[in-house]
Coordinates of C-alpha atoms in Angstrom, one line a residue:
M1 CA 2.6 -16.4 -6.2
D2 CA 0.9 -17.6 -9.3
R3 CA 3.2 -20.3 -10.7
S4 CA 1.0 -21.0 -13.6
G5 CA 2.7 -18.9 -16.2
S6 CA 3.7 -15.4 -15.2
S7 CA 7.4 -14.9 -15.7
D8 CA 7.7 -11.3 -16.5
F9 CA 8.9 -10.2 -13.1
G10 CA 12.2 -11.3 -11.7
G11 CA 12.5 -13.0 -8.3
T12 CA 14.5 -11.6 -5.4
A13 CA 16.8 -13.2 -3.0
A14 CA 15.8 -10.8 -0.3
T15 CA 13.3 -8.0 0.0
T16 CA 12.5 -5.3 2.5
G17 CA 9.5 -3.2 3.4
R18 CA 5.8 -3.7 3.0
S19 CA 4.2 -5.0 -0.1
N20 CA 4.1 -2.6 -3.0
P21 CA 6.2 0.2 -1.6
A22 CA 7.5 2.8 -4.1
P23 CA 11.2 3.5 -3.2
W24 CA 10.7 7.3 -3.8
S25 CA 8.1 9.9 -2.9
N26 CA 6.4 12.2 -5.3
D27 CA 8.9 15.0 -4.7
K28 CA 12.1 12.9 -5.3
E29 CA 13.6 11.9 -8.5
S30 CA 13.3 8.2 -9.4
P31 CA 16.6 6.3 -9.5
N32 CA 15.6 5.2 -13.0
N33 CA 13.7 8.3 -14.0
E34 CA 13.6 8.7 -17.8
D35 CA 12.3 11.1 -20.3
D36 CA 8.9 10.6 -21.8
S37 CA 10.5 8.8 -24.8
N38 CA 12.8 6.0 -23.9
E39 CA 16.0 5.4 -25.9
D40 CA 15.3 1.8 -26.6
D41 CA 12.3 -0.1 -25.3
G42 CA 13.6 -3.4 -26.6
D43 CA 16.8 -3.9 -24.6
H44 CA 16.9 -6.7 -22.2
A45 CA 18.7 -6.4 -18.9
T46 CA 20.8 -9.3 -17.5
P47 CA 20.5 -10.3 -13.8
A48 CA 22.0 -7.6 -11.6
K49 CA 23.4 -7.8 -8.1
V50 CA 22.4 -4.9 -6.1
T51 CA 23.4 -4.0 -2.5
D52 CA 20.3 -2.7 -0.8
P53 CA 21.1 0.4 1.4
L54 CA 18.0 -0.2 3.3
A55 CA 18.7 -3.8 4.2
P56 CA 19.9 -4.6 7.7
K57 CA 23.6 -4.8 8.2
L58 CA 25.4 -8.1 9.0
A59 CA 28.0 -8.6 11.7
N60 CA 30.8 -7.6 9.4
N61 CA 29.1 -4.3 8.5
E62 CA 28.0 -5.6 5.1
R63 CA 24.5 -5.4 3.8
I64 CA 22.3 -8.2 2.4
L65 CA 22.8 -8.7 -1.2
V66 CA 19.6 -8.4 -3.3
V67 CA 19.5 -10.1 -6.6
S68 CA 17.0 -8.6 -9.0
V69 CA 16.1 -9.6 -12.5
T70 CA 14.6 -6.9 -14.7
E71 CA 13.1 -8.2 -17.9
R72 CA 12.8 -5.4 -20.5
T73 CA 12.7 -1.7 -20.3
R74 CA 9.1 -0.5 -20.5
E75 CA 8.4 2.1 -23.1
T76 CA 6.5 5.2 -22.2
W77 CA 4.3 7.6 -24.2
G78 CA 6.3 9.9 -26.5
Q79 CA 4.3 12.9 -25.1
K80 CA 1.7 13.3 -22.4
A81 CA -0.8 14.5 -25.0
E82 CA -0.6 11.1 -26.7
F83 CA -1.8 9.3 -23.6
L84 CA -4.7 11.8 -23.1
L85 CA -5.7 11.4 -26.8
A86 CA -5.6 7.6 -26.5
V87 CA -7.8 7.6 -23.5
I88 CA -10.3 10.1 -25.0
G89 CA -10.3 8.2 -28.2
F90 CA -11.1 5.0 -26.4
A91 CA -13.9 6.5 -24.3
V92 CA -15.5 8.6 -27.1
D93 CA -16.8 5.9 -29.4
L94 CA -19.8 5.3 -31.7
G95 CA -22.1 5.1 -28.7
N96 CA -21.5 8.7 -28.0
V97 CA -23.1 9.5 -31.3
W98 CA -25.8 7.0 -31.8
R99 CA -26.8 6.0 -28.2
F100 CA -26.5 9.0 -25.8
P101 CA -28.7 11.5 -27.8
Y102 CA -31.5 8.9 -28.1
I103 CA -31.3 7.8 -24.5
C104 CA -31.3 11.5 -23.4
Y105 CA -34.4 12.5 -25.2
Q106 CA -36.2 9.2 -24.5
N107 CA -35.7 9.7 -20.7
G108 CA -36.7 13.3 -20.2
G109 CA -34.4 15.4 -22.3
G110 CA -32.6 17.9 -20.1
A111 CA -33.9 16.2 -17.0
F112 CA -31.9 13.1 -17.9
L113 CA -28.7 15.1 -17.3
V114 CA -29.4 15.1 -13.6
P115 CA -29.1 11.3 -13.0
Y116 CA -26.4 11.2 -15.7
C117 CA -24.2 13.7 -13.9
L118 CA -24.8 12.1 -10.5
F119 CA -23.8 8.7 -11.7
L120 CA -20.7 10.2 -13.4
I121 CA -19.6 11.8 -10.1
F122 CA -20.4 8.9 -7.7
G123 CA -20.1 5.9 -10.0
G124 CA -18.3 6.2 -13.3
L125 CA -15.5 8.7 -12.4
P126 CA -14.3 6.9 -9.2
L127 CA -13.9 3.7 -11.3
F128 CA -12.2 5.6 -14.1
Y129 CA -9.8 7.2 -11.6
M130 CA -9.1 3.8 -10.0
E131 CA -8.1 2.1 -13.2
L132 CA -5.8 4.9 -14.3
A133 CA -4.1 4.9 -10.9
L134 CA -3.7 1.1 -10.8
G135 CA -2.2 0.9 -14.2
Q136 CA 0.2 3.7 -13.6
F137 CA 1.4 2.5 -10.2
H138 CA 1.8 -1.2 -11.0
R139 CA 2.9 -0.6 -14.7
C140 CA 1.4 -3.8 -16.1
G141 CA -1.7 -5.1 -17.8
C142 CA -4.9 -6.8 -16.5
L143 CA -3.3 -10.2 -15.9
S144 CA 0.0 -9.5 -14.2
I145 CA -1.5 -6.9 -11.9
W146 CA -3.5 -9.4 -9.9
K147 CA -0.5 -11.0 -8.1
R148 CA 0.1 -7.5 -6.7
I149 CA -3.5 -7.1 -5.6
C150 CA -5.3 -10.5 -5.1
P151 CA -3.7 -13.5 -6.8
A152 CA -6.9 -15.6 -6.8
L153 CA -8.7 -13.0 -8.9
K154 CA -6.4 -13.3 -11.9
G155 CA -9.3 -14.8 -13.7
V156 CA -10.7 -11.3 -14.0
G157 CA -7.8 -10.6 -16.4
Y158 CA -8.6 -13.7 -18.5
A159 CA -12.2 -12.7 -18.5
I160 CA -11.4 -9.3 -19.8
C161 CA -9.2 -10.7 -22.6
L162 CA -12.0 -13.0 -23.7
I163 CA -14.5 -10.1 -23.6
D164 CA -12.1 -8.0 -25.7
I165 CA -12.1 -10.8 -28.3
Y166 CA -15.9 -10.8 -28.5
M167 CA -15.8 -7.1 -29.0
G168 CA -13.3 -7.3 -31.7
M169 CA -15.5 -9.8 -33.5
Y170 CA -18.4 -7.5 -34.0
Y171 CA -17.1 -3.9 -33.4
N172 CA -14.7 -4.0 -36.3
T173 CA -17.5 -5.2 -38.6
I174 CA -19.5 -2.1 -37.7
I175 CA -16.5 0.0 -38.7
G176 CA -16.4 -2.0 -41.9
W177 CA -20.0 -0.8 -42.6
A178 CA -18.8 2.7 -42.3
V179 CA -15.9 2.0 -44.7
Y180 CA -18.4 0.6 -47.2
Y181 CA -20.4 3.8 -47.0
L182 CA -17.3 5.9 -47.3
F183 CA -16.3 4.3 -50.6
A184 CA -19.9 4.4 -51.9
S185 CA -19.8 8.2 -51.2
F186 CA -17.1 8.8 -53.8
T187 CA -19.6 9.3 -56.6
S188 CA -21.3 12.2 -58.3
K189 CA -24.6 11.2 -56.8
L190 CA -25.0 9.3 -53.5
P191 CA -26.5 5.8 -54.2
W192 CA -29.2 6.1 -51.5
T193 CA -30.8 9.3 -52.9
S194 CA -33.1 7.5 -55.3
C195 CA -35.2 4.4 -55.8
D196 CA -33.8 3.7 -59.3
N197 CA -31.1 1.2 -58.2
P198 CA -31.2 -2.6 -58.8
W199 CA -31.5 -3.3 -55.1
N200 CA -34.6 -1.2 -54.6
T201 CA -38.0 -2.7 -54.2
E202 CA -41.5 -1.5 -55.2
N203 CA -42.0 -0.2 -51.6
C204 CA -39.1 2.3 -52.0
M205 CA -40.2 5.9 -51.9
Q206 CA -38.5 9.2 -51.3
V207 CA -39.0 10.5 -47.8
T208 CA -39.9 13.9 -49.2
S209 CA -42.9 12.4 -51.1
E210 CA -46.3 13.3 -49.8
N211 CA -47.4 9.7 -50.4
F212 CA -44.7 8.4 -48.0
T213 CA -46.5 6.0 -45.5
E214 CA -45.4 3.7 -42.7
F215 CA -45.5 0.8 -45.3
A216 CA -43.0 2.6 -47.6
T217 CA -39.2 2.3 -47.2
S218 CA -36.7 5.0 -47.9
P219 CA -33.8 4.7 -50.3
A220 CA -31.4 5.0 -47.4
K221 CA -33.0 2.1 -45.5
E222 CA -33.0 -0.1 -48.6
F223 CA -29.4 0.8 -49.4
F224 CA -28.3 -0.3 -45.9
E225 CA -30.4 -3.4 -45.7
R226 CA -30.4 -4.6 -49.3
R227 CA -27.0 -3.3 -50.6
V228 CA -24.6 -3.0 -47.7
L229 CA -25.9 -6.0 -45.6
E230 CA -28.1 -7.8 -48.2
S231 CA -29.8 -9.2 -45.1
Y232 CA -32.8 -10.3 -47.2
K233 CA -30.6 -13.2 -48.5
G234 CA -30.3 -14.6 -45.0
N235 CA -32.7 -15.6 -42.2
G236 CA -31.1 -14.3 -39.1
L237 CA -29.2 -16.8 -36.9
E238 CA -31.1 -19.8 -38.3
F239 CA -29.6 -19.2 -41.8
M240 CA -26.8 -16.7 -42.0
G241 CA -25.7 -17.5 -45.6
P242 CA -22.2 -17.1 -47.0
V243 CA -19.8 -14.3 -46.3
K244 CA -20.4 -11.2 -48.4
P245 CA -17.0 -10.6 -50.2
T246 CA -17.2 -6.8 -50.5
L247 CA -18.1 -6.4 -46.8
A248 CA -15.4 -8.8 -45.8
L249 CA -12.9 -6.8 -47.8
C250 CA -13.9 -3.6 -46.0
V251 CA -13.5 -5.3 -42.6
F252 CA -10.2 -6.7 -43.6
G253 CA -9.0 -3.2 -44.4
V254 CA -10.0 -2.1 -40.9
F255 CA -7.9 -4.9 -39.4
V256 CA -4.9 -3.9 -41.5
L257 CA -5.2 -0.3 -40.2
V258 CA -5.5 -1.6 -36.7
Y259 CA -2.4 -3.8 -37.1
F260 CA -0.1 -1.0 -38.3
S261 CA -1.4 1.2 -35.5
L262 CA -0.7 -1.3 -32.7
W263 CA 2.2 -3.4 -33.9
K264 CA 4.9 -1.2 -32.4
G265 CA 3.1 -0.5 -29.1
V266 CA 2.4 3.0 -27.8
R267 CA 5.1 4.4 -30.1
S268 CA 3.0 3.6 -33.2
A269 CA -0.4 4.1 -31.5
G270 CA 0.7 7.4 -30.0
K271 CA 1.2 8.8 -33.5
V272 CA -2.0 7.5 -34.9
V273 CA -4.2 9.0 -32.2
W274 CA -3.3 12.5 -33.2
V275 CA -5.5 11.9 -36.2
T276 CA -8.1 9.4 -35.0
A277 CA -8.8 11.2 -31.8
L278 CA -8.8 14.8 -33.1
A279 CA -10.5 14.3 -36.5
P280 CA -13.9 13.4 -35.0
Y281 CA -14.1 16.8 -33.1
V282 CA -13.3 18.7 -36.3
V283 CA -16.0 16.9 -38.2
L284 CA -18.5 17.2 -35.3
I285 CA -18.0 21.0 -35.2
I286 CA -18.4 21.2 -39.0
L287 CA -21.6 19.1 -38.9
L288 CA -22.9 21.1 -36.0
V289 CA -22.5 24.4 -37.8
R290 CA -24.2 22.9 -40.9
G291 CA -27.0 21.3 -38.8
V292 CA -28.1 24.3 -36.9
S293 CA -28.4 26.2 -40.1
L294 CA -31.0 23.8 -41.5
P295 CA -34.8 24.5 -41.2
G296 CA -36.3 22.7 -38.3
A297 CA -33.0 22.5 -36.4
Y298 CA -34.2 24.7 -33.6
E299 CA -37.3 22.4 -33.0
G300 CA -35.0 19.4 -33.0
I301 CA -32.6 20.8 -30.4
M302 CA -35.5 21.9 -28.2
Y303 CA -36.9 18.4 -28.4
Y304 CA -33.5 17.2 -27.2
L305 CA -33.1 19.6 -24.3
T306 CA -36.6 20.3 -23.0
P307 CA -36.7 18.7 -19.6
E308 CA -39.5 16.4 -18.6
W309 CA -39.0 16.3 -14.8
H310 CA -41.8 13.9 -14.2
K311 CA -39.8 11.1 -15.9
L312 CA -37.3 11.2 -13.1
K313 CA -39.8 9.3 -11.0
N314 CA -39.3 6.3 -13.4
S315 CA -36.6 3.9 -12.2
K316 CA -35.8 3.1 -15.8
V317 CA -34.4 6.6 -16.4
W318 CA -31.9 6.1 -13.6
I319 CA -30.9 2.7 -14.7
D320 CA -30.4 4.0 -18.3
A321 CA -28.3 6.9 -16.9
A322 CA -26.1 4.5 -14.9
S323 CA -25.6 2.1 -17.8
Q324 CA -24.8 4.9 -20.2
I325 CA -22.2 6.5 -18.0
F326 CA -20.6 3.1 -17.4
F327 CA -20.4 2.0 -21.0
S328 CA -19.4 5.4 -22.1
L329 CA -16.4 5.7 -19.8
G330 CA -15.4 2.1 -20.3
P331 CA -13.8 1.0 -17.0
G332 CA -13.2 -2.8 -16.8
F333 CA -12.2 -3.5 -20.4
G334 CA -8.5 -3.4 -19.3
T335 CA -7.8 -0.5 -21.6
L336 CA -7.4 2.2 -19.0
L337 CA -5.0 -0.1 -17.1
A338 CA -3.0 -0.8 -20.2
L339 CA -2.8 2.8 -21.4
S340 CA -1.9 4.3 -18.1
S341 CA 0.8 1.6 -17.5
Y342 CA 3.0 3.4 -20.0
N343 CA 2.9 6.7 -18.1
K344 CA 5.7 8.0 -15.9
F345 CA 5.3 7.0 -12.3
N346 CA 4.6 10.5 -10.9
N347 CA 2.2 11.5 -13.7
N348 CA -0.9 13.3 -12.3
C349 CA -3.5 10.5 -13.1
Y350 CA -6.1 12.3 -10.9
R351 CA -6.1 15.3 -13.2
D352 CA -6.1 13.0 -16.2
A353 CA -9.2 11.2 -15.0
L354 CA -11.1 14.5 -14.5
I355 CA -10.1 15.9 -17.9
T356 CA -10.7 12.8 -20.0
S357 CA -14.0 11.8 -18.4
S358 CA -15.3 15.4 -18.6
I359 CA -14.4 15.6 -22.3
N360 CA -16.1 12.3 -22.9
C361 CA -19.4 13.4 -21.4
L362 CA -19.2 16.8 -23.1
T363 CA -18.7 15.1 -26.4
S364 CA -21.8 13.0 -25.9
F365 CA -23.7 16.2 -25.1
L366 CA -22.3 17.9 -28.2
A367 CA -23.2 14.9 -30.4
G368 CA -26.8 15.4 -29.3
F369 CA -26.9 18.8 -30.9
V370 CA -25.4 17.4 -34.1
I371 CA -27.9 14.6 -34.2
F372 CA -31.1 16.4 -33.2
S373 CA -30.5 19.4 -35.4
V374 CA -30.6 17.0 -38.3
L375 CA -33.5 15.0 -36.9
G376 CA -35.4 18.3 -36.6
Y377 CA -34.6 19.0 -40.2
M378 CA -35.8 15.6 -41.3
A379 CA -39.1 16.1 -39.4
F380 CA -39.4 19.4 -41.2
V381 CA -38.8 17.8 -44.6
Q382 CA -41.1 14.8 -43.9
K383 CA -43.7 17.0 -42.2
T384 CA -43.9 14.7 -39.3
S385 CA -42.9 14.6 -35.6
I386 CA -39.3 14.0 -34.5
D387 CA -40.2 10.9 -32.5
K388 CA -41.2 9.3 -35.8
V389 CA -37.9 10.1 -37.4
G390 CA -35.4 9.1 -34.7
L391 CA -33.8 5.7 -34.3
E392 CA -31.3 4.4 -31.8
G393 CA -28.1 2.5 -32.7
P394 CA -26.8 1.7 -36.1
G395 CA -30.1 2.7 -37.8
L396 CA -29.5 6.3 -36.7
V397 CA -26.1 6.7 -38.3
F398 CA -26.5 4.3 -41.2
I399 CA -30.1 5.2 -42.3
V400 CA -31.5 8.4 -40.8
Y401 CA -28.4 10.6 -40.9
P402 CA -27.4 9.5 -44.5
E403 CA -31.0 10.1 -45.4
A404 CA -30.7 13.7 -44.2
I405 CA -27.4 14.1 -45.9
A406 CA -28.9 13.0 -49.2
T407 CA -31.3 16.0 -49.2
M408 CA -28.6 18.6 -48.5
S409 CA -26.6 20.5 -51.1
G410 CA -23.1 19.2 -51.4
S411 CA -24.3 15.9 -50.1
V412 CA -21.2 14.0 -51.3
F413 CA -18.9 16.1 -49.2
W414 CA -21.1 15.8 -46.1
S415 CA -21.3 12.1 -46.5
I416 CA -17.5 11.6 -46.9
I417 CA -16.7 13.6 -43.7
F418 CA -19.5 12.0 -41.7
F419 CA -18.4 8.4 -42.4
L420 CA -14.7 9.4 -41.9
M421 CA -15.8 10.6 -38.5
L422 CA -17.5 7.2 -37.7
I423 CA -14.5 5.3 -38.9
T424 CA -12.1 7.3 -36.7
L425 CA -14.4 7.0 -33.7
G426 CA -14.6 3.3 -34.1
L427 CA -10.8 2.8 -34.7
D428 CA -9.9 4.6 -31.5
S429 CA -12.1 2.3 -29.5
T430 CA -10.9 -0.9 -31.1
F431 CA -7.3 0.3 -30.6
G432 CA -8.0 0.5 -26.9
G433 CA -9.8 -2.8 -26.5
L434 CA -7.1 -4.8 -28.4
E435 CA -4.2 -2.9 -26.7
A436 CA -5.6 -4.0 -23.4
M437 CA -5.3 -7.7 -24.4
I438 CA -2.0 -7.2 -26.1
T439 CA -0.4 -5.4 -23.1
A440 CA -1.8 -8.0 -20.7
L441 CA -0.4 -11.0 -22.5
C442 CA 2.9 -9.4 -23.4
D443 CA 3.4 -8.5 -19.7
E444 CA 2.3 -11.9 -18.5
Y445 CA 4.4 -13.9 -21.0
P446 CA 7.3 -11.6 -21.8
R447 CA 9.7 -14.3 -23.0
V448 CA 7.2 -16.0 -25.3
I449 CA 5.0 -13.1 -26.5
G450 CA 6.6 -9.8 -25.3
R451 CA 9.7 -10.2 -27.4
R452 CA 7.7 -11.0 -30.5
R453 CA 5.0 -8.4 -30.2
E454 CA 4.7 -7.7 -34.0
L455 CA 4.2 -11.4 -34.8
F456 CA 1.8 -11.9 -31.9
V457 CA -0.3 -8.9 -32.9
L458 CA -0.5 -10.2 -36.4
L459 CA -1.6 -13.7 -35.3
L460 CA -4.1 -12.3 -32.8
L461 CA -5.8 -10.0 -35.3
A462 CA -5.8 -12.8 -37.9
F463 CA -7.5 -15.1 -35.3
I464 CA -10.1 -12.4 -34.5
F465 CA -10.8 -11.7 -38.1
L466 CA -11.5 -15.4 -38.8
C467 CA -13.8 -15.5 -35.8
A468 CA -15.6 -12.4 -37.1
L469 CA -16.3 -13.8 -40.5
P470 CA -19.9 -14.9 -39.5
T471 CA -20.7 -11.2 -38.8
M472 CA -19.9 -10.5 -42.4
T473 CA -22.5 -12.9 -43.8
Y474 CA -25.9 -12.0 -45.0
G475 CA -27.4 -12.6 -41.6
G476 CA -24.4 -11.1 -39.8
V477 CA -26.2 -8.0 -38.6
V478 CA -28.3 -10.2 -36.3
L479 CA -25.1 -11.7 -34.9
V480 CA -23.6 -8.3 -34.4
N481 CA -26.5 -7.3 -32.2
F482 CA -26.4 -10.7 -30.4
L483 CA -22.7 -10.4 -29.6
N484 CA -23.1 -6.8 -28.4
V485 CA -25.5 -8.0 -25.7
Y486 CA -24.1 -11.4 -24.7
G487 CA -20.4 -10.7 -25.4
P488 CA -19.4 -7.7 -23.3
G489 CA -22.9 -6.3 -22.5
L490 CA -23.7 -8.4 -19.4
A491 CA -20.4 -10.1 -18.5
I492 CA -18.4 -6.9 -18.2
L493 CA -20.6 -5.6 -15.5
F494 CA -20.0 -8.6 -13.3
V495 CA -16.3 -8.6 -14.1
V496 CA -15.8 -5.0 -13.1
F497 CA -17.8 -5.6 -9.9
V498 CA -15.3 -8.3 -9.0
E499 CA -12.4 -6.1 -10.0
A500 CA -13.6 -3.3 -7.8
A501 CA -14.2 -5.7 -4.9
G502 CA -10.7 -7.1 -5.3
V503 CA -9.1 -3.7 -5.2
F504 CA -11.2 -2.1 -2.6
W505 CA -12.1 -5.0 -0.2
F506 CA -9.2 -7.4 -0.6
Y507 CA -6.3 -5.1 -1.4
G508 CA -7.9 -2.4 0.6
V509 CA -8.8 1.3 0.0
D510 CA -6.2 2.5 2.6
R511 CA -3.5 0.6 0.8
F512 CA -4.6 1.8 -2.6
S513 CA -4.8 5.3 -1.3
S514 CA -1.2 5.0 0.0
D515 CA -0.1 3.9 -3.5
V516 CA -1.7 7.0 -5.0
E517 CA 0.0 9.1 -2.4
Q518 CA 3.4 7.7 -3.4
M519 CA 2.7 8.8 -7.0
L520 CA 1.0 12.2 -6.4
G521 CA 2.3 13.2 -3.0
S522 CA -1.1 13.2 -1.3
K523 CA -3.8 10.6 -0.5
P524 CA -7.2 10.7 -2.2
G525 CA -9.8 12.6 -0.2
L526 CA -12.6 11.1 1.9
F527 CA -15.1 11.5 -1.0
W528 CA -13.1 9.1 -3.2
R529 CA -12.5 6.5 -0.4
I530 CA -16.3 6.4 0.4
C531 CA -17.1 6.0 -3.3
W532 CA -14.6 3.2 -3.7
T533 CA -15.6 1.4 -0.6
Y534 CA -19.4 1.6 -0.9
I535 CA -20.9 3.6 -3.7
S536 CA -19.1 2.2 -6.7
P537 CA -19.6 -1.5 -5.9
V538 CA -23.3 -0.9 -5.3
F539 CA -23.5 1.2 -8.6
L540 CA -22.0 -1.8 -10.5
L541 CA -24.1 -4.4 -8.8
T542 CA -27.3 -2.5 -9.5
I543 CA -26.6 -2.1 -13.2
F544 CA -25.7 -5.8 -13.4
I545 CA -28.9 -7.0 -11.8
F546 CA -31.2 -4.7 -13.8
S547 CA -29.4 -5.7 -17.0
I548 CA -30.0 -9.4 -16.4
M549 CA -33.7 -8.6 -15.8
G550 CA -33.9 -6.7 -19.1
Y551 CA -31.6 -8.6 -21.3
K552 CA -34.3 -9.3 -23.9
E553 CA -35.0 -5.6 -24.0
M554 CA -31.3 -5.1 -24.7
L555 CA -31.6 -7.4 -27.8
G556 CA -34.4 -5.2 -29.1
E557 CA -37.4 -6.2 -31.2
E558 CA -36.0 -5.5 -34.7
Y559 CA -34.6 -9.0 -35.2
Y560 CA -36.0 -12.5 -34.5
Y561 CA -34.0 -14.7 -32.1
P562 CA -35.0 -18.4 -31.9
D563 CA -35.3 -20.0 -28.5
W564 CA -32.0 -21.8 -28.7
S565 CA -30.1 -18.6 -29.3
Y566 CA -30.8 -17.4 -25.7
K567 CA -29.1 -20.5 -24.4
V568 CA -26.1 -19.9 -26.7
G569 CA -26.1 -16.3 -25.6
W570 CA -25.9 -17.2 -21.9
A571 CA -23.1 -19.7 -22.7
V572 CA -21.2 -16.8 -24.4
T573 CA -21.7 -14.7 -21.3
C574 CA -20.7 -17.4 -18.9
S575 CA -17.6 -18.3 -20.9
S576 CA -16.0 -15.1 -19.7
V577 CA -17.6 -14.9 -16.3
L578 CA -16.6 -18.4 -15.3
C579 CA -12.9 -17.5 -15.8
I580 CA -13.1 -15.9 -12.4
P581 CA -14.4 -18.8 -10.2
L582 CA -12.4 -21.4 -12.2
Y583 CA -9.2 -19.5 -11.6
I584 CA -10.0 -19.1 -7.9
V585 CA -10.4 -22.9 -7.6
Y586 CA -7.2 -23.5 -9.6
K587 CA -5.2 -21.1 -7.4
F588 CA -6.5 -22.5 -4.2
C589 CA -6.3 -26.2 -5.1
F590 CA -3.4 -26.5 -7.4
A591 CA -1.2 -23.4 -7.2
S592 CA -0.9 -23.0 -3.5
K593 CA 0.7 -25.1 -0.8
G594 CA 0.1 -25.9 2.9
G595 CA -3.1 -26.1 4.8
C596 CA -6.4 -24.5 4.1
R597 CA -5.6 -21.3 6.0
Q598 CA -2.2 -21.0 4.3
R599 CA -3.8 -21.6 0.9
L600 CA -6.4 -18.9 1.5
Q601 CA -3.7 -16.5 2.6
E602 CA -1.6 -17.2 -0.5
S603 CA -4.6 -16.9 -2.8
F604 CA -6.1 -13.7 -1.5
Q605 CA -3.2 -11.7 -0.2
A606 CA -0.9 -9.7 -2.4
E607 CA 2.5 -11.2 -2.7
E608 CA 5.0 -9.6 -0.3
S609 CA 7.7 -10.0 -2.9
C610 CA 6.0 -7.9 -5.6
G611 CA 7.4 -4.5 -4.7
S612 CA 6.4 -1.4 -6.8
V613 CA 7.6 -1.0 -10.3
V614 CA 10.5 1.2 -11.1
P615 CA 9.5 3.9 -13.6
G616 CA 10.7 2.9 -17.0
Q617 CA 10.9 -0.8 -16.0
Q618 CA 8.6 -3.7 -16.4
G619 CA 10.1 -5.5 -13.4
T620 CA 9.9 -5.0 -9.7
S621 CA 12.1 -2.8 -7.5
V622 CA 13.4 -4.0 -4.1

């Protein structure tokens, strides 16, 4: 047992059965079965003496007395739909809009869907299903769960928390850019429609001009670089300059929205996701209808879909497909564990995994139509080819798409709903990442943090906001890209590989399958067990190796990075990765007793006293 700080689960005087048994099958009512909405998630139970009917009888025909301490009742989702919307909202993020369409057409158009779907089925979906099942069965976050699986790998949970902090430092800043654009759109004329503004240079030229050359810059590009970011006042990482007040105010507004969405747990978040998860689909459909009606839209969509089968011979296409499906579904960030831990014990997590992962991938595909119909329109307007119009990443949604919107009738309306969509897409994802860390720490330290969730969330967000201030400087855009690569980009691949190895190789696929059977009434099929044992770990290791080999390519060529920055970047990556071996050493050397063999057993075997979690409770059942 990890004696270093976890105090959320009460000890027992005597236990029976194997490790992690659920005391009821799928077709029986739980002894503590509750409705979807608990009466009071803040009540604390006192130690209770329970006579275990399964315990062996003593000589006087009495049974062993089991003393169980249950900390606090665990809240559940108010409705099943809230959980599904939260998972969909986390998985469907800005990358679905600005990365997938570009990756798709760059790697063979329709042909790219072949490796994409294969990696979804054999790599991404099994990991997605695994995390939903783990969280639902054990009903705790990414820290406490490891004493039930492999205590020595608890460092995986700390690594995930650190990665989530890095993500919060830059991802909320990107949402802040969208907030800036949203407020700038409330005007009679969009500020990036002309070159007559104080921030414009002599090179500024309308994209519809016949004299537009590769040396000219569009009003939209100058608005983003010289008005929103003002990056010309800084010099990348070498001189980032002071914080830009207006941008910092926008990002601060994002943090305020995040706080009031998360401060009460899933009860508050469950209400917010009805708006933040559904609104992007309404806007996507509206933009799709508008996009396909534009001249040149058909050519753009054909450019997006036309298969180039010969590109499948290139290994880069397959690596890009594997990376895209992994980062799109988002296993390993602790979010799926956290969100599913608030489900009822016998919820059908298998069906949820199929539904939410399918919706995520279909959304990416739909976003491609929205983006390429407009790219086709821009190529038509500029009288050029589509490959000279398109950009990947932030440039696509903050330069190219606003540029296209500016040429449409009713441009103010289209701009407002487009940036509202980006904001809601970003908020859902940041909700998920932060909730993973909040749930993990509240579960691990219930007496210190769990009882003061509102204050803890406030302090955590204040800390992340202060850490994020450098991304709001004039050179902050370079730091945003830097953190995107070295924060979660490389480290999360290794962390998830270790997580999968801990579950499938130490805890065991058979044991995990038995846990699923106790929840759903049947074991996962042979396909899932093969994927979990062999295919998924290889899938993760392959992406990790190729990502390390191409890390400079991940940084891109748009910004300059001094030589020292690569060392700092690897230090950032190692700061989370090293949590894993350091905790293994700590667990073996300082938190275990006995000889070498006993220490190994205590470190790498799930604790026999951990029992499965009673639905509706945060403690263990005996």
